[in-house]
mmCIF file of C-alpha atoms and ligand atoms in Angstrom:
data_model
loop_
_atom_site.group_PDB
_atom_site.id
_atom_site.type_symbol
_atom_site.label_atom_id
_atom_site.label_comp_id
_atom_site.label_asym_id
_atom_site.label_seq_id
_atom_site.Cartn_x
_atom_site.Cartn_y
_atom_site.Cartn_z
ATOM 1 C CA MET A 1 -51.556 60.103 131.906
ATOM 2 C CA PHE A 2 -54.774 61.684 130.776
ATOM 3 C CA ASN A 3 -57.701 60.204 128.984
ATOM 4 C CA ILE A 4 -60.119 62.874 127.913
ATOM 5 C CA LEU A 5 -63.806 62.270 127.417
ATOM 6 C CA ARG A 6 -65.784 65.157 125.912
ATOM 7 C CA VAL A 7 -69.539 65.032 126.012
ATOM 8 C CA HIS A 8 -72.007 67.418 124.514
ATOM 9 C CA ASP A 9 -74.745 68.020 126.979
ATOM 10 C CA GLU A 10 -75.330 68.217 130.682
ATOM 11 C CA GLU A 11 -77.339 65.003 130.783
ATOM 12 C CA GLN A 12 -74.562 63.033 129.100
ATOM 13 C CA PHE A 13 -71.980 64.633 131.374
ATOM 14 C CA ASN A 14 -73.819 63.607 134.519
ATOM 15 C CA GLU A 15 -74.729 60.152 133.247
ATOM 16 C CA THR A 16 -71.172 59.425 132.164
ATOM 17 C CA GLY A 17 -69.668 60.612 135.461
ATOM 18 C CA ALA A 18 -72.164 58.532 137.434
ATOM 19 C CA ALA A 19 -71.661 55.472 135.203
ATOM 20 C CA ILE A 20 -67.901 55.522 135.834
ATOM 21 C CA ILE A 21 -68.402 55.628 139.587
ATOM 22 C CA ALA A 22 -71.264 53.122 139.504
ATOM 23 C CA SER A 23 -69.301 50.543 137.521
ATOM 24 C CA LEU A 24 -66.448 50.849 140.000
ATOM 25 C CA LEU A 25 -68.831 50.280 142.933
ATOM 26 C CA GLN A 26 -70.538 47.371 141.201
ATOM 27 C CA ALA A 27 -67.157 45.697 140.731
ATOM 28 C CA ASN A 28 -65.982 46.620 144.220
ATOM 29 C CA PRO A 29 -68.814 47.293 146.691
ATOM 30 C CA LYS A 30 -66.241 48.098 149.410
ATOM 31 C CA ALA A 31 -64.556 50.822 147.389
ATOM 32 C CA VAL A 32 -62.955 53.828 149.027
ATOM 33 C CA LEU A 33 -63.846 57.054 147.258
ATOM 34 C CA GLY A 34 -62.394 60.525 147.511
ATOM 35 C CA LEU A 35 -65.247 62.964 146.984
ATOM 36 C CA ALA A 36 -65.484 66.567 145.873
ATOM 37 C CA THR A 37 -67.933 69.404 146.406
ATOM 38 C CA GLY A 38 -68.714 72.405 144.197
ATOM 39 C CA SER A 39 -71.384 72.864 141.575
ATOM 40 C CA THR A 40 -69.815 70.526 138.994
ATOM 41 C CA PRO A 41 -70.386 67.145 140.713
ATOM 42 C CA ILE A 42 -73.973 67.860 141.831
ATOM 43 C CA GLY A 43 -75.545 66.433 138.673
ATOM 44 C CA VAL A 44 -73.310 63.356 138.864
ATOM 45 C CA TYR A 45 -74.376 62.805 142.473
ATOM 46 C CA ASN A 46 -78.023 63.144 141.369
ATOM 47 C CA LYS A 47 -77.557 60.379 138.840
ATOM 48 C CA LEU A 48 -75.903 58.168 141.461
ATOM 49 C CA ILE A 49 -78.897 58.742 143.733
ATOM 50 C CA GLN A 50 -81.208 57.687 140.898
ATOM 51 C CA LEU A 51 -79.203 54.503 140.324
ATOM 52 C CA TYR A 52 -79.456 53.762 144.040
ATOM 53 C CA GLN A 53 -83.217 54.413 144.008
ATOM 54 C CA LYS A 54 -83.622 52.017 141.101
ATOM 55 C CA GLY A 55 -81.846 49.338 143.141
ATOM 56 C CA LEU A 56 -78.870 49.261 140.797
ATOM 57 C CA LEU A 57 -76.310 50.513 143.280
ATOM 58 C CA SER A 58 -75.543 50.273 146.968
ATOM 59 C CA PHE A 59 -73.205 52.389 149.072
ATOM 60 C CA GLN A 60 -73.611 50.242 152.178
ATOM 61 C CA ASN A 61 -69.971 49.195 152.298
ATOM 62 C CA VAL A 62 -68.452 52.245 150.640
ATOM 63 C CA THR A 63 -66.111 54.576 152.518
ATOM 64 C CA THR A 64 -65.685 58.194 151.475
ATOM 65 C CA TYR A 65 -63.221 60.947 152.263
ATOM 66 C CA ASN A 66 -63.934 64.487 151.178
ATOM 67 C CA LEU A 67 -61.234 66.738 149.843
ATOM 68 C CA ASP A 68 -61.830 69.807 151.910
ATOM 69 C CA GLU A 69 -63.920 71.910 154.266
ATOM 70 C CA TYR A 70 -64.172 75.596 155.106
ATOM 71 C CA VAL A 71 -62.713 76.745 158.402
ATOM 72 C CA GLY A 72 -65.097 78.478 160.791
ATOM 73 C CA LEU A 73 -68.488 77.456 159.443
ATOM 74 C CA PRO A 74 -70.640 75.495 161.861
ATOM 75 C CA LYS A 75 -71.217 71.904 160.640
ATOM 76 C CA ASP A 76 -74.897 72.664 160.110
ATOM 77 C CA HIS A 77 -74.185 75.854 158.105
ATOM 78 C CA GLU A 78 -75.823 75.290 154.768
ATOM 79 C CA GLN A 79 -72.617 76.139 152.902
ATOM 80 C CA SER A 80 -70.390 73.829 154.918
ATOM 81 C CA TYR A 81 -69.199 70.924 152.826
ATOM 82 C CA SER A 82 -70.473 68.584 155.478
ATOM 83 C CA GLN A 83 -74.023 69.878 154.781
ATOM 84 C CA PHE A 84 -73.363 69.878 151.046
ATOM 85 C CA MET A 85 -72.560 66.174 151.096
ATOM 86 C CA LYS A 86 -75.641 65.364 153.163
ATOM 87 C CA LYS A 87 -77.900 67.434 150.943
ATOM 88 C CA HIS A 88 -76.548 66.317 147.576
ATOM 89 C CA LEU A 89 -75.695 62.685 148.271
ATOM 90 C CA PHE A 90 -75.499 61.088 151.700
ATOM 91 C CA GLN A 91 -79.065 61.622 152.922
ATOM 92 C CA HIS A 92 -80.464 60.027 149.775
ATOM 93 C CA ILE A 93 -78.430 56.804 149.738
ATOM 94 C CA ASP A 94 -77.719 53.851 152.010
ATOM 95 C CA ILE A 95 -74.199 54.891 153.007
ATOM 96 C CA ASP A 96 -73.237 54.449 156.657
ATOM 97 C CA LEU A 97 -72.428 57.989 157.809
ATOM 98 C CA ALA A 98 -69.789 56.522 160.112
ATOM 99 C CA ASN A 99 -67.873 55.665 156.937
ATOM 100 C CA THR A 100 -67.947 59.208 155.556
ATOM 101 C CA PHE A 101 -65.100 61.520 156.458
ATOM 102 C CA ILE A 102 -64.790 65.274 156.013
ATOM 103 C CA PRO A 103 -62.208 67.515 157.696
ATOM 104 C CA ASP A 104 -63.599 69.253 160.783
ATOM 105 C CA GLY A 105 -63.511 72.950 159.967
ATOM 106 C CA ASN A 106 -65.164 74.054 163.158
ATOM 107 C CA SER A 107 -63.109 72.497 165.927
ATOM 108 C CA GLY A 108 -61.507 75.783 166.958
ATOM 109 C CA ASP A 109 -58.056 74.413 166.102
ATOM 110 C CA ALA A 110 -57.846 73.994 162.350
ATOM 111 C CA ASP A 111 -54.186 72.857 162.322
ATOM 112 C CA LYS A 112 -55.000 70.079 164.760
ATOM 113 C CA ALA A 113 -58.075 69.087 162.748
ATOM 114 C CA ALA A 114 -55.950 68.971 159.579
ATOM 115 C CA ALA A 115 -53.357 66.775 161.305
ATOM 116 C CA HIS A 116 -56.137 64.501 162.551
ATOM 117 C CA TYR A 117 -57.601 64.169 159.054
ATOM 118 C CA ASN A 118 -54.164 63.438 157.704
ATOM 119 C CA SER A 119 -53.694 60.613 160.194
ATOM 120 C CA LEU A 120 -57.033 59.146 159.047
ATOM 121 C CA LEU A 121 -55.833 59.273 155.448
ATOM 122 C CA GLU A 122 -52.563 57.594 156.367
ATOM 123 C CA LYS A 123 -54.510 54.704 157.908
ATOM 124 C CA SER A 124 -56.941 54.457 155.010
ATOM 125 C CA PRO A 125 -56.340 52.122 152.085
ATOM 126 C CA PHE A 126 -55.500 53.835 148.788
ATOM 127 C CA PHE A 127 -58.580 55.433 147.315
ATOM 128 C CA ASP A 128 -60.046 53.453 144.454
ATOM 129 C CA LEU A 129 -61.146 56.686 142.857
ATOM 130 C CA GLN A 130 -60.653 60.357 143.598
ATOM 131 C CA LEU A 131 -63.282 62.665 142.182
ATOM 132 C CA LEU A 132 -62.020 66.187 141.459
ATOM 133 C CA GLY A 133 -63.306 69.478 140.183
ATOM 134 C CA ILE A 134 -60.903 72.144 138.982
ATOM 135 C CA GLY A 135 -60.864 75.790 140.004
ATOM 136 C CA HIS A 136 -60.685 78.422 137.279
ATOM 137 C CA ASN A 137 -57.252 79.210 138.771
ATOM 138 C CA GLY A 138 -56.141 75.582 138.454
ATOM 139 C CA HIS A 139 -56.702 74.591 142.067
ATOM 140 C CA ILE A 140 -57.650 71.044 143.016
ATOM 141 C CA GLY A 141 -59.273 70.576 146.376
ATOM 142 C CA PHE A 142 -58.272 73.886 147.934
ATOM 143 C CA ASN A 143 -54.647 73.515 146.876
ATOM 144 C CA GLU A 144 -54.255 77.027 145.543
ATOM 145 C CA PRO A 145 -51.606 78.228 143.047
ATOM 146 C CA GLY A 146 -48.495 79.622 144.710
ATOM 147 C CA ASN A 147 -44.767 79.167 145.200
ATOM 148 C CA GLU A 148 -45.183 75.809 146.856
ATOM 149 C CA LEU A 149 -47.667 73.007 147.330
ATOM 150 C CA ILE A 150 -48.086 70.919 150.451
ATOM 151 C CA GLY A 151 -48.402 67.145 150.300
ATOM 152 C CA ASN A 152 -50.301 66.510 153.514
ATOM 153 C CA THR A 153 -53.670 67.769 154.719
ATOM 154 C CA HIS A 154 -53.224 71.363 155.786
ATOM 155 C CA VAL A 155 -54.884 74.682 156.472
ATOM 156 C CA VAL A 156 -54.906 77.017 153.511
ATOM 157 C CA SER A 157 -55.730 80.693 153.059
ATOM 158 C CA LEU A 158 -58.173 80.937 150.201
ATOM 159 C CA HIS A 159 -57.240 83.103 147.261
ATOM 160 C CA GLU A 160 -59.390 86.138 146.769
ATOM 161 C CA SER A 161 -60.393 84.799 143.328
ATOM 162 C CA THR A 162 -61.580 81.548 144.920
ATOM 163 C CA ARG A 163 -63.584 83.478 147.526
ATOM 164 C CA VAL A 164 -65.114 85.618 144.765
ATOM 165 C CA ALA A 165 -65.958 82.476 142.731
ATOM 166 C CA ASN A 166 -67.605 80.856 145.747
ATOM 167 C CA ALA A 167 -69.411 84.011 146.895
ATOM 168 C CA ARG A 168 -72.328 82.972 144.669
ATOM 169 C CA PHE A 169 -73.271 80.460 147.364
ATOM 170 C CA PHE A 170 -73.205 83.015 150.212
ATOM 171 C CA SER A 171 -75.202 86.207 150.727
ATOM 172 C CA SER A 172 -72.053 88.348 150.513
ATOM 173 C CA LEU A 173 -68.324 88.044 149.839
ATOM 174 C CA GLU A 174 -67.607 88.896 153.489
ATOM 175 C CA GLU A 175 -69.391 85.727 154.555
ATOM 176 C CA VAL A 176 -67.099 83.468 152.511
ATOM 177 C CA PRO A 177 -64.542 81.934 154.876
ATOM 178 C CA THR A 178 -60.935 83.009 154.400
ATOM 179 C CA GLN A 179 -59.461 79.629 155.259
ATOM 180 C CA ALA A 180 -60.098 75.969 154.561
ATOM 181 C CA ILE A 181 -58.663 72.590 155.426
ATOM 182 C CA THR A 182 -57.677 70.646 152.343
ATOM 183 C CA MET A 183 -56.206 67.304 151.507
ATOM 184 C CA GLY A 184 -52.776 67.969 150.047
ATOM 185 C CA ILE A 185 -51.529 67.120 146.618
ATOM 186 C CA GLY A 186 -49.860 63.968 148.015
ATOM 187 C CA ALA A 187 -53.065 62.195 149.034
ATOM 188 C CA ILE A 188 -54.750 63.217 145.785
ATOM 189 C CA LEU A 189 -51.951 61.665 143.742
ATOM 190 C CA HIS A 190 -52.104 58.454 145.791
ATOM 191 C CA ALA A 191 -55.556 57.560 144.462
ATOM 192 C CA LYS A 192 -55.526 54.571 142.133
ATOM 193 C CA GLN A 193 -57.638 56.470 139.626
ATOM 194 C CA ILE A 194 -58.687 60.103 139.306
ATOM 195 C CA LEU A 195 -61.849 61.386 137.676
ATOM 196 C CA LEU A 196 -61.660 65.114 137.035
ATOM 197 C CA LEU A 197 -64.874 66.887 136.090
ATOM 198 C CA ALA A 198 -64.810 70.207 134.237
ATOM 199 C CA LYS A 199 -67.749 72.103 132.838
ATOM 200 C CA GLY A 200 -68.106 75.542 131.270
ATOM 201 C CA LYS A 201 -65.866 77.919 129.365
ATOM 202 C CA GLU A 202 -64.458 79.462 132.552
ATOM 203 C CA LYS A 203 -62.614 76.154 133.118
ATOM 204 C CA LEU A 204 -61.104 75.929 129.639
ATOM 205 C CA ASP A 205 -57.920 77.846 130.379
ATOM 206 C CA ALA A 206 -57.197 76.039 133.668
ATOM 207 C CA LEU A 207 -57.837 72.681 132.069
ATOM 208 C CA GLN A 208 -55.574 73.422 129.147
ATOM 209 C CA ARG A 209 -52.771 74.538 131.450
ATOM 210 C CA ALA A 210 -53.263 71.425 133.586
ATOM 211 C CA ILE A 211 -52.993 69.078 130.631
ATOM 212 C CA TYR A 212 -50.550 70.781 128.279
ATOM 213 C CA GLY A 213 -48.696 73.327 130.413
ATOM 214 C CA PRO A 214 -45.578 72.821 132.507
ATOM 215 C CA ILE A 215 -45.940 71.026 135.825
ATOM 216 C CA THR A 216 -45.936 73.962 138.163
ATOM 217 C CA THR A 217 -47.208 74.923 141.596
ATOM 218 C CA GLN A 218 -48.784 77.904 139.813
ATOM 219 C CA CYS A 219 -51.298 75.395 138.395
ATOM 220 C CA PRO A 220 -51.801 72.675 141.022
ATOM 221 C CA ALA A 221 -53.871 70.555 138.608
ATOM 222 C CA SER A 222 -50.774 70.261 136.370
ATOM 223 C CA PHE A 223 -49.385 67.773 138.929
ATOM 224 C CA LEU A 224 -51.996 65.331 137.663
ATOM 225 C CA GLN A 225 -49.690 64.887 134.665
ATOM 226 C CA VAL A 226 -47.525 62.595 136.795
ATOM 227 C CA HIS A 227 -50.453 60.341 137.728
ATOM 228 C CA PRO A 228 -50.810 57.170 135.640
ATOM 229 C CA ARG A 229 -54.590 57.098 135.474
ATOM 230 C CA VAL A 230 -56.539 60.321 135.147
ATOM 231 C CA LEU A 231 -59.816 60.492 133.285
ATOM 232 C CA ILE A 232 -61.005 63.983 132.442
ATOM 233 C CA LEU A 233 -64.696 64.361 131.754
ATOM 234 C CA THR A 234 -65.522 67.689 130.105
ATOM 235 C CA ASP A 235 -68.367 69.326 128.331
ATOM 236 C CA ALA A 236 -67.821 70.945 124.944
ATOM 237 C CA GLU A 237 -66.971 74.356 126.468
ATOM 238 C CA ALA A 238 -64.374 73.291 129.032
ATOM 239 C CA GLY A 239 -62.956 70.859 126.513
ATOM 240 C CA ALA A 240 -62.745 73.260 123.560
ATOM 241 C CA PHE A 241 -59.018 72.796 122.989
HETATM 242 P P1 PGA B 301 -67.115 74.285 140.925
HETATM 243 O O1 PGA B 301 -65.770 74.252 141.792
HETATM 244 O O2 PGA B 301 -67.466 72.855 140.647
HETATM 245 O O3 PGA B 301 -68.113 74.952 141.814
HETATM 246 O O4 PGA B 301 -66.815 75.049 139.683
HETATM 247 C C1 PGA B 301 -64.715 73.470 141.375
HETATM 248 C C2 PGA B 301 -63.515 73.729 142.252
HETATM 249 O O5 PGA B 301 -63.326 74.886 142.689
HETATM 250 O O6 PGA B 301 -62.751 72.791 142.490
#
């Protein structure tokens, strides 16, 4: 079931996203969070950092699991999601890095790394909140549209459109990895609560299909329709339906 919250400027978007996460952590300082990368959550992470710096929030006992990671980028590559999380959140807060988990995209055996991550997820308590972005093609995590979706953590070949969308972070399209490890749709749907962030008109169509379209593997985000507690935070452009 979806609740939709539309806000009208960037500041409100980021403050609202951060306030939802902060109130959860204030009520449950040992919360387990599923985290996302991409440009959309950066402002929300910034606001969380500010709340931490003001002494209003602590991550000391929080555990996090990230959705996905590119295959083949060294951990210290600036576009690896491991670096992203350090740069945009972890290095600024009091989280214990031993309690932060991201698939290992550079082990040399991506299938094994995916299976390992999956076993960590199976041992983890249900996530209190899963943060999600949405791809313009309707992907969540790196669960790309196709004839089937996979429940468990797995290796995925990135769609050309996803590589093109993410090329803005690399110096050329060729540099964008062709594969990633992603949490599957199963673990995403196990979270007690989902917060999906969508900003900009290029997300409007995907968001509309996710909410109002048929549940189909051609729009992985449409599977969120079966989840009992999904909050969608949009700006005016992504939410112009
Ligand atoms: P973005 O990515 O936040 O960079 O738009 C979202 C996604 O692809 O899930």
